[in-house]
mmCIF file of C-alpha atoms in Angstrom:
data_model
loop_
_atom_site.group_PDB
_atom_site.id
_atom_site.type_symbol
_atom_site.label_atom_id
_atom_site.label_comp_id
_atom_site.label_asym_id
_atom_site.label_seq_id
_atom_site.Cartn_x
_atom_site.Cartn_y
_atom_site.Cartn_z
ATOM 1 C CA MET A 1 97.165 108.242 90.914
ATOM 2 C CA THR A 2 100.274 106.195 91.655
ATOM 3 C CA ASN A 3 100.967 102.660 90.448
ATOM 4 C CA LEU A 4 103.636 99.956 90.342
ATOM 5 C CA GLN A 5 102.536 97.213 87.931
ATOM 6 C CA LYS A 6 100.508 95.003 90.283
ATOM 7 C CA LEU A 7 98.697 97.744 92.164
ATOM 8 C CA LYS A 8 97.310 101.204 91.527
ATOM 9 C CA ILE A 9 96.055 103.696 94.112
ATOM 10 C CA GLY A 10 93.785 106.600 93.254
ATOM 11 C CA PHE A 11 93.579 109.808 95.280
ATOM 12 C CA ASN A 12 90.757 112.302 95.177
ATOM 13 C CA GLY A 13 91.922 115.401 93.307
ATOM 14 C CA THR A 14 90.014 117.737 95.628
ATOM 15 C CA SER A 15 90.388 116.195 99.078
ATOM 16 C CA GLY A 16 93.765 114.446 98.610
ATOM 17 C CA LEU A 17 92.414 111.321 100.318
ATOM 18 C CA VAL A 18 92.692 107.715 99.114
ATOM 19 C CA GLN A 19 89.697 106.986 96.877
ATOM 20 C CA TRP A 20 90.238 103.607 95.193
ATOM 21 C CA ILE A 21 92.672 100.794 94.485
ATOM 22 C CA GLU A 22 92.996 98.737 91.316
ATOM 23 C CA GLN A 23 94.260 95.164 91.061
ATOM 24 C CA ASN A 24 94.415 93.063 87.910
ATOM 25 C CA GLY A 25 92.399 95.671 86.045
ATOM 26 C CA THR A 26 89.550 95.705 88.586
ATOM 27 C CA ARG A 27 88.895 98.855 90.585
ATOM 28 C CA HIS A 28 87.661 98.718 94.194
ATOM 29 C CA GLN A 29 86.449 101.546 96.377
ATOM 30 C CA LEU A 30 88.740 102.306 99.320
ATOM 31 C CA GLN A 31 88.709 105.362 101.538
ATOM 32 C CA GLN A 32 91.000 106.040 104.485
ATOM 33 C CA ASN A 33 91.009 108.919 106.904
ATOM 34 C CA PHE A 34 91.753 109.862 110.513
ATOM 35 C CA TYR A 35 89.252 110.726 113.234
ATOM 36 C CA PHE A 36 89.115 111.155 116.986
ATOM 37 C CA TYR A 37 86.638 110.230 119.679
ATOM 38 C CA GLU A 38 86.101 112.892 122.307
ATOM 39 C CA SER A 39 86.893 111.266 125.650
ATOM 40 C CA MET A 40 84.352 111.132 128.445
ATOM 41 C CA LYS A 41 85.091 113.410 131.382
ATOM 42 C CA GLY A 42 84.222 112.278 134.874
ATOM 43 C CA TYR A 43 85.175 111.802 138.520
ATOM 44 C CA ASN A 44 84.077 108.146 138.810
ATOM 45 C CA PHE A 45 81.417 108.566 141.503
ATOM 46 C CA ASN A 46 79.321 105.950 139.692
ATOM 47 C CA ALA A 47 79.173 104.139 136.347
ATOM 48 C CA ASP A 48 77.521 107.069 134.574
ATOM 49 C CA ASN A 49 80.302 109.371 135.808
ATOM 50 C CA ARG A 50 83.145 107.058 134.702
ATOM 51 C CA ALA A 51 85.896 108.821 132.761
ATOM 52 C CA SER A 52 87.767 107.463 129.782
ATOM 53 C CA GLY A 53 91.250 106.603 130.987
ATOM 54 C CA ALA A 54 94.218 104.270 130.830
ATOM 55 C CA TYR A 55 92.056 101.146 131.306
ATOM 56 C CA ILE A 56 88.653 102.325 130.068
ATOM 57 C CA PHE A 57 87.719 103.540 126.588
ATOM 58 C CA ARG A 58 84.542 105.607 126.853
ATOM 59 C CA PRO A 59 83.798 108.214 124.177
ATOM 60 C CA THR A 60 81.209 110.932 124.724
ATOM 61 C CA LYS A 61 79.665 110.369 121.282
ATOM 62 C CA ASN A 62 79.179 107.310 119.103
ATOM 63 C CA GLN A 63 80.387 109.111 115.994
ATOM 64 C CA PRO A 64 84.046 110.209 115.773
ATOM 65 C CA THR A 65 85.094 113.652 114.558
ATOM 66 C CA VAL A 66 87.027 113.813 111.289
ATOM 67 C CA ILE A 67 90.405 115.517 111.661
ATOM 68 C CA SER A 68 90.593 116.855 108.118
ATOM 69 C CA GLU A 69 88.483 116.426 104.984
ATOM 70 C CA LYS A 70 90.968 118.198 102.696
ATOM 71 C CA ILE A 71 94.683 117.577 102.914
ATOM 72 C CA ASN A 72 97.952 118.404 101.196
ATOM 73 C CA LEU A 73 99.857 115.651 99.414
ATOM 74 C CA THR A 74 103.115 115.202 97.564
ATOM 75 C CA ILE A 75 104.066 112.217 95.371
ATOM 76 C CA TYR A 76 107.587 110.767 95.308
ATOM 77 C CA ARG A 77 108.822 108.033 92.982
ATOM 78 C CA GLY A 78 112.176 106.357 93.450
ATOM 79 C CA MET A 79 114.145 103.294 94.408
ATOM 80 C CA ILE A 80 115.296 101.861 97.718
ATOM 81 C CA LYS A 81 118.949 100.859 97.305
ATOM 82 C CA PHE A 82 120.392 97.672 98.758
ATOM 83 C CA VAL A 83 123.953 96.340 98.473
ATOM 84 C CA ASN A 84 123.444 94.471 95.210
ATOM 85 C CA THR A 85 119.918 95.357 94.161
ATOM 86 C CA GLY A 86 117.101 97.867 94.507
ATOM 87 C CA LYS A 87 113.337 98.059 94.825
ATOM 88 C CA ASN A 88 111.070 100.595 93.133
ATOM 89 C CA VAL A 89 108.764 102.429 95.505
ATOM 90 C CA HIS A 90 106.126 105.141 95.193
ATOM 91 C CA GLU A 91 105.224 107.316 98.168
ATOM 92 C CA VAL A 92 102.399 109.775 98.737
ATOM 93 C CA HIS A 93 103.056 112.104 101.667
ATOM 94 C CA GLN A 94 99.852 113.441 103.233
ATOM 95 C CA SER A 95 99.550 116.217 105.813
ATOM 96 C CA PHE A 96 96.271 116.143 107.771
ATOM 97 C CA SER A 97 97.137 118.737 110.422
ATOM 98 C CA SER A 98 100.089 120.208 112.278
ATOM 99 C CA TRP A 99 100.133 117.079 114.469
ATOM 100 C CA LEU A 100 99.133 114.284 112.061
ATOM 101 C CA SER A 101 100.763 113.130 108.825
ATOM 102 C CA GLN A 102 101.047 109.939 106.810
ATOM 103 C CA VAL A 103 103.042 108.270 104.057
ATOM 104 C CA VAL A 104 101.142 105.913 101.738
ATOM 105 C CA ARG A 105 103.640 103.572 100.130
ATOM 106 C CA ILE A 106 103.582 100.810 97.504
ATOM 107 C CA TYR A 107 106.489 98.662 96.371
ATOM 108 C CA ASP A 108 107.238 97.079 93.035
ATOM 109 C CA GLN A 109 105.671 93.613 92.582
ATOM 110 C CA GLN A 110 103.771 93.771 95.877
ATOM 111 C CA GLU A 111 99.985 93.674 96.189
ATOM 112 C CA SER A 112 99.730 95.470 99.522
ATOM 113 C CA ILE A 113 99.637 99.110 100.608
ATOM 114 C CA GLU A 114 101.712 100.446 103.477
ATOM 115 C CA PHE A 115 100.278 103.271 105.574
ATOM 116 C CA GLU A 116 102.916 104.829 107.843
ATOM 117 C CA TRP A 117 101.327 107.338 110.206
ATOM 118 C CA LEU A 118 102.757 109.913 112.605
ATOM 119 C CA VAL A 119 100.376 111.147 115.318
ATOM 120 C CA GLY A 120 101.035 113.715 118.024
ATOM 121 C CA PRO A 121 101.416 115.710 120.101
ATOM 122 C CA ILE A 122 97.595 115.551 120.333
ATOM 123 C CA PRO A 123 96.342 119.088 121.108
ATOM 124 C CA ILE A 124 94.324 119.635 124.283
ATOM 125 C CA MET A 125 93.971 123.417 124.325
ATOM 126 C CA GLU A 126 90.169 123.130 124.566
ATOM 127 C CA TRP A 127 90.589 120.694 127.499
ATOM 128 C CA ILE A 128 89.127 117.779 125.558
ATOM 129 C CA GLY A 129 90.799 114.378 125.617
ATOM 130 C CA LYS A 130 91.106 112.727 122.217
ATOM 131 C CA GLU A 131 91.346 109.073 121.131
ATOM 132 C CA VAL A 132 92.689 109.042 117.571
ATOM 133 C CA ILE A 133 91.647 106.353 115.104
ATOM 134 C CA THR A 134 92.096 105.545 111.447
ATOM 135 C CA LYS A 135 89.250 104.093 109.413
ATOM 136 C CA TYR A 136 89.389 102.089 106.167
ATOM 137 C CA THR A 137 86.122 102.025 104.196
ATOM 138 C CA THR A 138 85.312 99.501 101.465
ATOM 139 C CA LYS A 139 82.264 98.099 99.682
ATOM 140 C CA ILE A 140 82.673 94.664 101.290
ATOM 141 C CA ALA A 141 79.295 93.402 102.535
ATOM 142 C CA SER A 142 80.564 92.241 105.926
ATOM 143 C CA ASN A 143 77.082 91.845 107.461
ATOM 144 C CA GLY A 144 78.066 92.860 110.993
ATOM 145 C CA THR A 145 80.931 90.345 111.144
ATOM 146 C CA PHE A 146 84.666 90.904 111.415
ATOM 147 C CA TYR A 147 87.703 88.902 112.496
ATOM 148 C CA THR A 148 90.563 89.604 114.872
ATOM 149 C CA ASP A 149 93.633 87.476 115.465
ATOM 150 C CA SER A 150 94.239 85.541 118.670
ATOM 151 C CA ASN A 151 97.835 86.277 119.645
ATOM 152 C CA GLY A 152 98.844 86.385 116.006
ATOM 153 C CA ARG A 153 97.452 82.952 115.189
ATOM 154 C CA ARG A 154 93.817 81.821 114.895
ATOM 155 C CA TRP A 155 91.062 84.104 113.661
ATOM 156 C CA MET A 156 88.406 85.012 116.204
ATOM 157 C CA LYS A 157 84.993 85.672 114.670
ATOM 158 C CA ARG A 158 83.314 88.810 116.049
ATOM 159 C CA LYS A 159 79.684 89.819 115.614
ATOM 160 C CA ARG A 160 78.864 93.458 116.141
ATOM 161 C CA ASN A 161 76.640 94.116 119.196
ATOM 162 C CA GLN A 162 76.605 90.436 120.099
ATOM 163 C CA ARG A 163 78.181 87.947 122.509
ATOM 164 C CA SER A 164 78.130 84.215 121.917
ATOM 165 C CA SER A 165 77.537 83.112 125.525
ATOM 166 C CA TRP A 166 75.170 85.720 126.980
ATOM 167 C CA ASN A 167 72.563 88.279 125.981
ATOM 168 C CA LEU A 168 74.304 91.614 125.618
ATOM 169 C CA THR A 169 72.672 94.727 127.047
ATOM 170 C CA LEU A 170 74.307 97.439 124.978
ATOM 171 C CA THR A 171 75.147 100.608 126.908
ATOM 172 C CA GLU A 172 78.465 101.520 125.239
ATOM 173 C CA PRO A 173 77.963 100.806 121.511
ATOM 174 C CA VAL A 174 81.476 101.846 120.456
ATOM 175 C CA ALA A 175 83.621 100.529 123.311
ATOM 176 C CA SER A 176 81.615 97.273 123.521
ATOM 177 C CA ASN A 177 82.649 96.425 119.970
ATOM 178 C CA TYR A 178 86.382 97.103 120.375
ATOM 179 C CA TYR A 179 88.647 94.036 120.589
ATOM 180 C CA PRO A 180 92.388 93.526 121.136
ATOM 181 C CA ILE A 181 94.428 92.997 117.984
ATOM 182 C CA THR A 182 97.916 91.517 118.099
ATOM 183 C CA SER A 183 98.688 91.519 114.394
ATOM 184 C CA SER A 184 95.604 91.666 112.130
ATOM 185 C CA ILE A 185 91.922 92.475 111.653
ATOM 186 C CA ALA A 186 89.754 91.595 108.645
ATOM 187 C CA ILE A 187 86.333 91.820 107.031
ATOM 188 C CA ARG A 188 85.093 89.611 104.211
ATOM 189 C CA ASP A 189 82.137 88.688 102.065
ATOM 190 C CA ALA A 190 81.620 85.866 99.582
ATOM 191 C CA ILE A 191 84.130 87.363 97.119
ATOM 192 C CA HIS A 192 86.729 89.587 98.809
ATOM 193 C CA GLN A 193 88.602 90.071 102.053
ATOM 194 C CA ALA A 194 90.225 93.237 103.369
ATOM 195 C CA THR A 195 92.898 92.714 106.009
ATOM 196 C CA VAL A 196 94.949 95.237 107.944
ATOM 197 C CA ILE A 197 98.253 94.032 109.419
ATOM 198 C CA THR A 198 99.472 96.056 112.397
ATOM 199 C CA ASP A 199 103.062 96.479 113.551
ATOM 200 C CA ARG A 200 102.020 96.487 117.245
ATOM 201 C CA PRO A 201 99.035 95.458 119.388
ATOM 202 C CA GLN A 202 96.126 97.867 119.005
ATOM 203 C CA GLY A 203 92.408 98.041 119.603
ATOM 204 C CA GLY A 204 90.151 97.595 116.602
ATOM 205 C CA THR A 205 86.601 97.091 115.405
ATOM 206 C CA SER A 206 84.174 97.285 112.498
ATOM 207 C CA ILE A 207 81.461 99.674 113.670
ATOM 208 C CA GLU A 208 79.846 99.834 110.227
ATOM 209 C CA ASP A 209 79.678 97.225 107.478
ATOM 210 C CA GLY A 210 82.604 97.459 105.089
ATOM 211 C CA THR A 211 84.839 99.349 107.524
ATOM 212 C CA LEU A 212 87.893 98.587 109.627
ATOM 213 C CA GLU A 213 88.790 100.919 112.476
ATOM 214 C CA LEU A 214 91.949 100.939 114.600
ATOM 215 C CA MET A 215 92.982 103.005 117.621
ATOM 216 C CA LEU A 216 96.343 104.746 117.104
ATOM 217 C CA HIS A 217 96.927 107.163 119.972
ATOM 218 C CA ARG A 218 95.177 108.538 123.069
ATOM 219 C CA ARG A 219 95.676 111.635 125.195
ATOM 220 C CA LEU A 220 93.261 111.930 128.124
ATOM 221 C CA LEU A 221 92.750 114.437 130.909
ATOM 222 C CA TYR A 222 90.879 112.460 133.574
ATOM 223 C CA ASP A 223 91.789 109.356 135.567
ATOM 224 C CA ASP A 224 89.448 106.374 135.250
ATOM 225 C CA SER A 225 90.058 105.298 138.871
ATOM 226 C CA GLN A 226 91.294 101.845 137.892
ATOM 227 C CA GLY A 227 94.661 101.979 139.659
ATOM 228 C CA VAL A 228 97.001 104.316 137.774
ATOM 229 C CA SER A 229 95.799 107.375 139.743
ATOM 230 C CA GLU A 230 96.674 109.783 136.938
ATOM 231 C CA PRO A 231 95.327 110.733 133.500
ATOM 232 C CA LEU A 232 96.751 109.080 130.404
ATOM 233 C CA ASP A 233 98.704 112.193 129.425
ATOM 234 C CA GLU A 234 102.295 111.142 128.813
ATOM 235 C CA ASN A 235 104.691 114.002 127.999
ATOM 236 C CA GLN A 236 108.065 114.279 126.333
ATOM 237 C CA TYR A 237 110.119 117.459 126.026
ATOM 238 C CA GLY A 238 107.241 119.402 127.561
ATOM 239 C CA GLU A 239 104.702 118.212 124.981
ATOM 240 C CA GLY A 240 102.410 115.244 124.494
ATOM 241 C CA MET A 241 103.878 112.015 123.163
ATOM 242 C CA VAL A 242 104.268 111.330 119.443
ATOM 243 C CA THR A 243 103.572 107.842 118.105
ATOM 244 C CA ARG A 244 104.611 106.409 114.748
ATOM 245 C CA GLY A 245 103.545 103.119 113.203
ATOM 246 C CA LYS A 246 102.536 101.164 110.122
ATOM 247 C CA HIS A 247 99.520 99.357 108.758
ATOM 248 C CA ILE A 248 99.767 96.968 105.823
ATOM 249 C CA LEU A 249 96.495 96.722 103.888
ATOM 250 C CA HIS A 250 95.656 93.680 101.770
ATOM 251 C CA PHE A 251 92.603 93.570 99.515
ATOM 252 C CA ASN A 252 92.303 90.102 97.990
ATOM 253 C CA GLU A 253 89.949 87.625 96.452
ATOM 254 C CA LEU A 254 88.805 85.351 99.242
ATOM 255 C CA ASP A 255 90.744 82.254 98.136
ATOM 256 C CA LYS A 256 94.007 84.254 98.014
ATOM 257 C CA ALA A 257 93.560 86.221 101.223
ATOM 258 C CA ALA A 258 95.027 83.726 103.705
ATOM 259 C CA LYS A 259 98.347 83.409 101.894
ATOM 260 C CA ALA A 260 98.659 87.178 101.594
ATOM 261 C CA HIS A 261 97.893 88.114 105.178
ATOM 262 C CA ARG A 262 99.578 85.159 106.933
ATOM 263 C CA LEU A 263 102.924 85.765 105.260
ATOM 264 C CA SER A 264 102.620 89.534 105.609
ATOM 265 C CA ALA A 265 101.817 89.346 109.330
ATOM 266 C CA LEU A 266 104.765 87.030 109.925
ATOM 267 C CA HIS A 267 107.110 89.302 107.971
ATOM 268 C CA THR A 268 105.873 92.375 109.834
ATOM 269 C CA ALA A 269 106.123 90.851 113.310
ATOM 270 C CA MET A 270 109.453 89.104 112.745
ATOM 271 C CA GLN A 271 111.294 91.614 110.587
ATOM 272 C CA PRO A 272 114.977 92.042 111.483
ATOM 273 C CA VAL A 273 116.059 94.836 113.782
ATOM 274 C CA VAL A 274 118.334 97.282 111.969
ATOM 275 C CA THR A 275 121.543 98.033 113.848
ATOM 276 C CA LEU A 276 124.199 100.559 112.892
ATOM 277 C CA ALA A 277 127.866 101.054 113.752
ATOM 278 C CA PRO A 278 130.280 103.881 112.834
ATOM 279 C CA THR A 279 132.812 103.047 110.140
ATOM 280 C CA HIS A 280 134.978 104.777 107.558
ATOM 281 C CA MET A 281 134.733 101.871 105.112
ATOM 282 C CA GLU A 282 132.565 101.788 101.997
ATOM 283 C CA SER A 283 129.920 99.030 101.884
ATOM 284 C CA ASN A 284 131.889 96.892 99.394
ATOM 285 C CA GLU A 285 134.999 97.031 101.579
ATOM 286 C CA TRP A 286 132.982 96.107 104.668
ATOM 287 C CA VAL A 287 131.407 93.092 102.949
ATOM 288 C CA SER A 288 134.825 91.902 101.722
ATOM 289 C CA LYS A 289 136.364 92.032 105.218
ATOM 290 C CA PHE A 290 133.495 90.804 107.367
ATOM 291 C CA SER A 291 130.900 88.094 107.145
ATOM 292 C CA ALA A 292 127.673 89.982 106.482
ATOM 293 C CA THR A 293 125.501 86.885 106.061
ATOM 294 C CA TYR A 294 125.153 83.527 107.759
ATOM 295 C CA LYS A 295 123.259 80.615 106.308
ATOM 296 C CA LEU A 296 121.986 78.218 108.933
ATOM 297 C CA LEU A 297 119.409 76.207 106.996
ATOM 298 C CA ASN A 298 120.167 73.818 104.174
ATOM 299 C CA ASN A 299 117.094 74.984 102.279
ATOM 300 C CA SER A 300 114.276 77.439 102.779
ATOM 301 C CA LEU A 301 111.411 76.119 104.851
ATOM 302 C CA PRO A 302 108.024 75.663 103.172
ATOM 303 C CA LEU A 303 105.950 78.858 103.076
ATOM 304 C CA ASN A 304 103.553 77.532 105.701
ATOM 305 C CA ILE A 305 106.279 76.591 108.204
ATOM 306 C CA HIS A 306 108.034 79.044 110.515
ATOM 307 C CA LEU A 307 111.076 78.460 112.703
ATOM 308 C CA LEU A 308 109.809 79.955 115.939
ATOM 309 C CA THR A 309 112.611 79.193 118.423
ATOM 310 C CA LEU A 310 116.247 78.189 118.050
ATOM 311 C CA GLU A 311 117.924 78.447 121.436
ATOM 312 C CA TYR A 312 121.102 77.139 123.008
ATOM 313 C CA TRP A 313 120.036 74.687 125.697
ATOM 314 C CA ARG A 314 123.115 73.059 127.116
ATOM 315 C CA LYS A 315 126.304 71.478 125.800
ATOM 316 C CA ASN A 316 125.661 69.972 122.363
ATOM 317 C CA GLN A 317 121.910 70.609 122.630
ATOM 318 C CA VAL A 318 119.597 73.221 121.143
ATOM 319 C CA LEU A 319 115.894 73.844 121.601
ATOM 320 C CA LEU A 320 113.879 74.064 118.400
ATOM 321 C CA ARG A 321 110.251 75.127 117.909
ATOM 322 C CA ILE A 322 108.583 75.080 114.521
ATOM 323 C CA GLU A 323 105.037 76.086 113.719
ATOM 324 C CA HIS A 324 102.470 75.715 110.968
ATOM 325 C CA ILE A 325 101.166 79.252 110.417
ATOM 326 C CA PHE A 326 97.957 78.438 108.501
ATOM 327 C CA GLU A 327 94.562 77.387 109.809
ATOM 328 C CA LYS A 328 92.684 74.380 108.499
ATOM 329 C CA ASP A 329 90.946 74.889 105.153
ATOM 330 C CA GLU A 330 91.873 78.578 104.762
ATOM 331 C CA ASP A 331 94.198 77.910 101.803
ATOM 332 C CA ARG A 332 93.912 75.132 99.247
ATOM 333 C CA PHE A 333 97.586 74.163 99.440
ATOM 334 C CA LEU A 334 99.204 75.955 102.393
ATOM 335 C CA SER A 335 96.691 74.555 104.889
ATOM 336 C CA LEU A 336 97.874 71.017 104.193
ATOM 337 C CA PRO A 337 100.045 69.191 106.764
ATOM 338 C CA GLU A 338 103.768 69.571 106.206
ATOM 339 C CA THR A 339 106.675 67.299 107.073
ATOM 340 C CA VAL A 340 109.932 68.852 108.301
ATOM 341 C CA HIS A 341 113.005 66.650 108.047
ATOM 342 C CA LEU A 342 114.897 67.641 111.162
ATOM 343 C CA GLN A 343 118.083 65.736 110.403
ATOM 344 C CA GLN A 344 118.513 67.535 107.072
ATOM 345 C CA LEU A 345 117.407 70.934 108.376
ATOM 346 C CA PHE A 346 120.709 72.666 109.196
ATOM 347 C CA SER A 347 123.737 73.336 107.031
ATOM 348 C CA GLN A 348 126.136 74.039 109.942
ATOM 349 C CA LEU A 349 124.840 71.474 112.442
ATOM 350 C CA GLU A 350 124.446 67.723 112.234
ATOM 351 C CA VAL A 351 121.429 66.473 114.189
ATOM 352 C CA LEU A 352 122.496 63.308 116.020
ATOM 353 C CA GLU A 353 119.161 62.717 117.722
ATOM 354 C CA TYR A 354 116.008 64.578 118.678
ATOM 355 C CA LYS A 355 113.247 64.286 121.240
ATOM 356 C CA GLU A 356 109.850 65.967 121.125
ATOM 357 C CA LEU A 357 108.933 67.968 124.223
ATOM 358 C CA THR A 358 105.791 69.683 125.424
ATOM 359 C CA LEU A 359 105.291 73.254 124.255
ATOM 360 C CA SER A 360 106.827 74.673 127.455
ATOM 361 C CA ALA A 361 109.869 72.391 126.969
ATOM 362 C CA ASN A 362 109.785 71.067 130.534
ATOM 363 C CA LEU A 363 108.693 67.482 129.808
ATOM 364 C CA PRO A 364 109.201 64.895 127.059
ATOM 365 C CA LYS A 365 105.939 64.563 125.185
ATOM 366 C CA ALA A 366 106.045 60.792 125.610
ATOM 367 C CA ASP A 367 105.854 61.293 129.394
ATOM 368 C CA LEU A 368 102.862 63.609 129.252
ATOM 369 C CA ASP A 369 99.871 62.123 131.069
ATOM 370 C CA ARG A 370 96.778 64.250 130.599
ATOM 371 C CA TYR A 371 93.664 64.002 132.708
ATOM 372 C CA ARG A 372 90.831 62.214 130.967
ATOM 373 C CA TRP A 373 87.502 63.799 131.749
ATOM 374 C CA ASN A 374 84.172 62.000 131.707
ATOM 375 C CA TYR A 375 81.443 63.782 129.749
ATOM 376 C CA SER A 376 77.766 63.092 130.252
ATOM 377 C CA ASP A 377 76.303 65.333 127.580
ATOM 378 C CA LYS A 378 79.068 65.620 124.997
ATOM 379 C CA PRO A 379 80.413 63.008 122.588
ATOM 380 C CA GLN A 380 83.828 61.597 123.360
ATOM 381 C CA ARG A 381 86.638 62.676 121.073
ATOM 382 C CA PRO A 382 87.534 59.647 118.932
ATOM 383 C CA GLU A 383 90.954 58.148 119.561
ATOM 384 C CA LEU A 384 93.390 58.228 116.673
ATOM 385 C CA ASN A 385 94.150 54.794 115.309
ATOM 386 C CA ALA A 386 97.842 55.601 115.099
ATOM 387 C CA PRO A 387 99.979 58.486 116.351
ATOM 388 C CA LEU A 388 101.039 61.101 113.841
ATOM 389 C CA PRO A 389 104.702 61.153 112.814
ATOM 390 C CA ASP A 390 106.579 63.356 115.259
ATOM 391 C CA ASN A 391 107.792 65.746 112.560
ATOM 392 C CA LEU A 392 104.466 66.185 110.740
ATOM 393 C CA LEU A 393 102.943 69.597 111.378
ATOM 394 C CA THR A 394 99.189 69.956 110.973
ATOM 395 C CA PRO A 395 97.527 73.401 110.588
ATOM 396 C CA MET A 396 98.254 75.734 113.540
ATOM 397 C CA ALA A 397 100.456 73.129 115.246
ATOM 398 C CA ILE A 398 103.570 74.123 117.198
ATOM 399 C CA LYS A 399 106.129 71.413 117.893
ATOM 400 C CA THR A 400 109.035 71.622 120.317
ATOM 401 C CA TYR A 401 112.185 69.512 120.010
ATOM 402 C CA LEU A 402 115.387 69.064 121.948
ATOM 403 C CA LEU A 403 118.139 68.396 119.414
ATOM 404 C CA THR A 404 121.516 66.854 120.131
ATOM 405 C CA VAL A 405 123.898 68.305 117.565
ATOM 406 C CA LYS A 406 127.510 68.614 116.498
ATOM 407 C CA PRO A 407 129.155 71.005 114.030
ATOM 408 C CA ARG A 408 129.359 69.790 110.446
#
């Protein structure tokens, strides 16, 4: 077991796998392991002979093969050092095979678990293509329903083995339930929600109730005849490719889930890029000689507001986009509309005037003339009695402004 105040993780003493998590004194079942689907071989003469390839995911069996049921692990406890502070961290290093390992990590005062996996080179000695997944298993009664994000924003509700606009004839029960994920996938019941934040777009699903499954890496030996004209078998240094990535797992009570996963997904997608430069100076000397920080905003933005774009436009003008990152009714407080005072926003710039533009920034919003369609079988959308203030952001809104500025 490893713990850091807010969160505890239990590992099975025999298998070495994650077995449970504990929050606020309540223990929840959680298992996580790695599997692979054996890829379909074929020469694409017809649909039944279609191979799994770069564009088509087609496993030979509906059940994946576990990579290891008993693993080696080592626990490390320490602190990540920053210039003026530090953060306690516990790590559990797991070795699943010669080509797959993982670090399970929790930080002080955080209620999420970080899974950093390293996969590859995927072995193909037996001439079998493999599509490697990780699976998180909980006791959440998800009832065949799961949620995937739409380009990092709205949740899309998914029903296993079902389509909302036509009757589905199921011939590929695994592939038919895989969906694209930009940043997150979740399952929930009336009490809890489990959410996995990804650090890159991946495919994901919930094949069984209470589970979340994500595709990590693929190495295939047959072309699917969809245009690439070669198998998905990328090599580096004479071996198959290695991929490395992170998942952030949140397990929350339902009314707290939106705040946890929205802020985590934003932090994960927008985290700063670390850059390094050679120097002979110590860190304190560097900070004393150079400006290591720059404060642009007068105050921090509200938690539900994100500065999406700040771009030089032309002389004395900058383009600004701000967004409300919460959906309607998903959080008691953070789903409320929020006002952003543009003229008091920046510490280094004085906003002389601003004009709202369309999202693509090619037209003033006041000049936008939309087509008005006549509906015969649907009710007309009621007209608003008065326009909303131009700096009021409602849930999921993105607003674009052209600011005329001068240095303060």
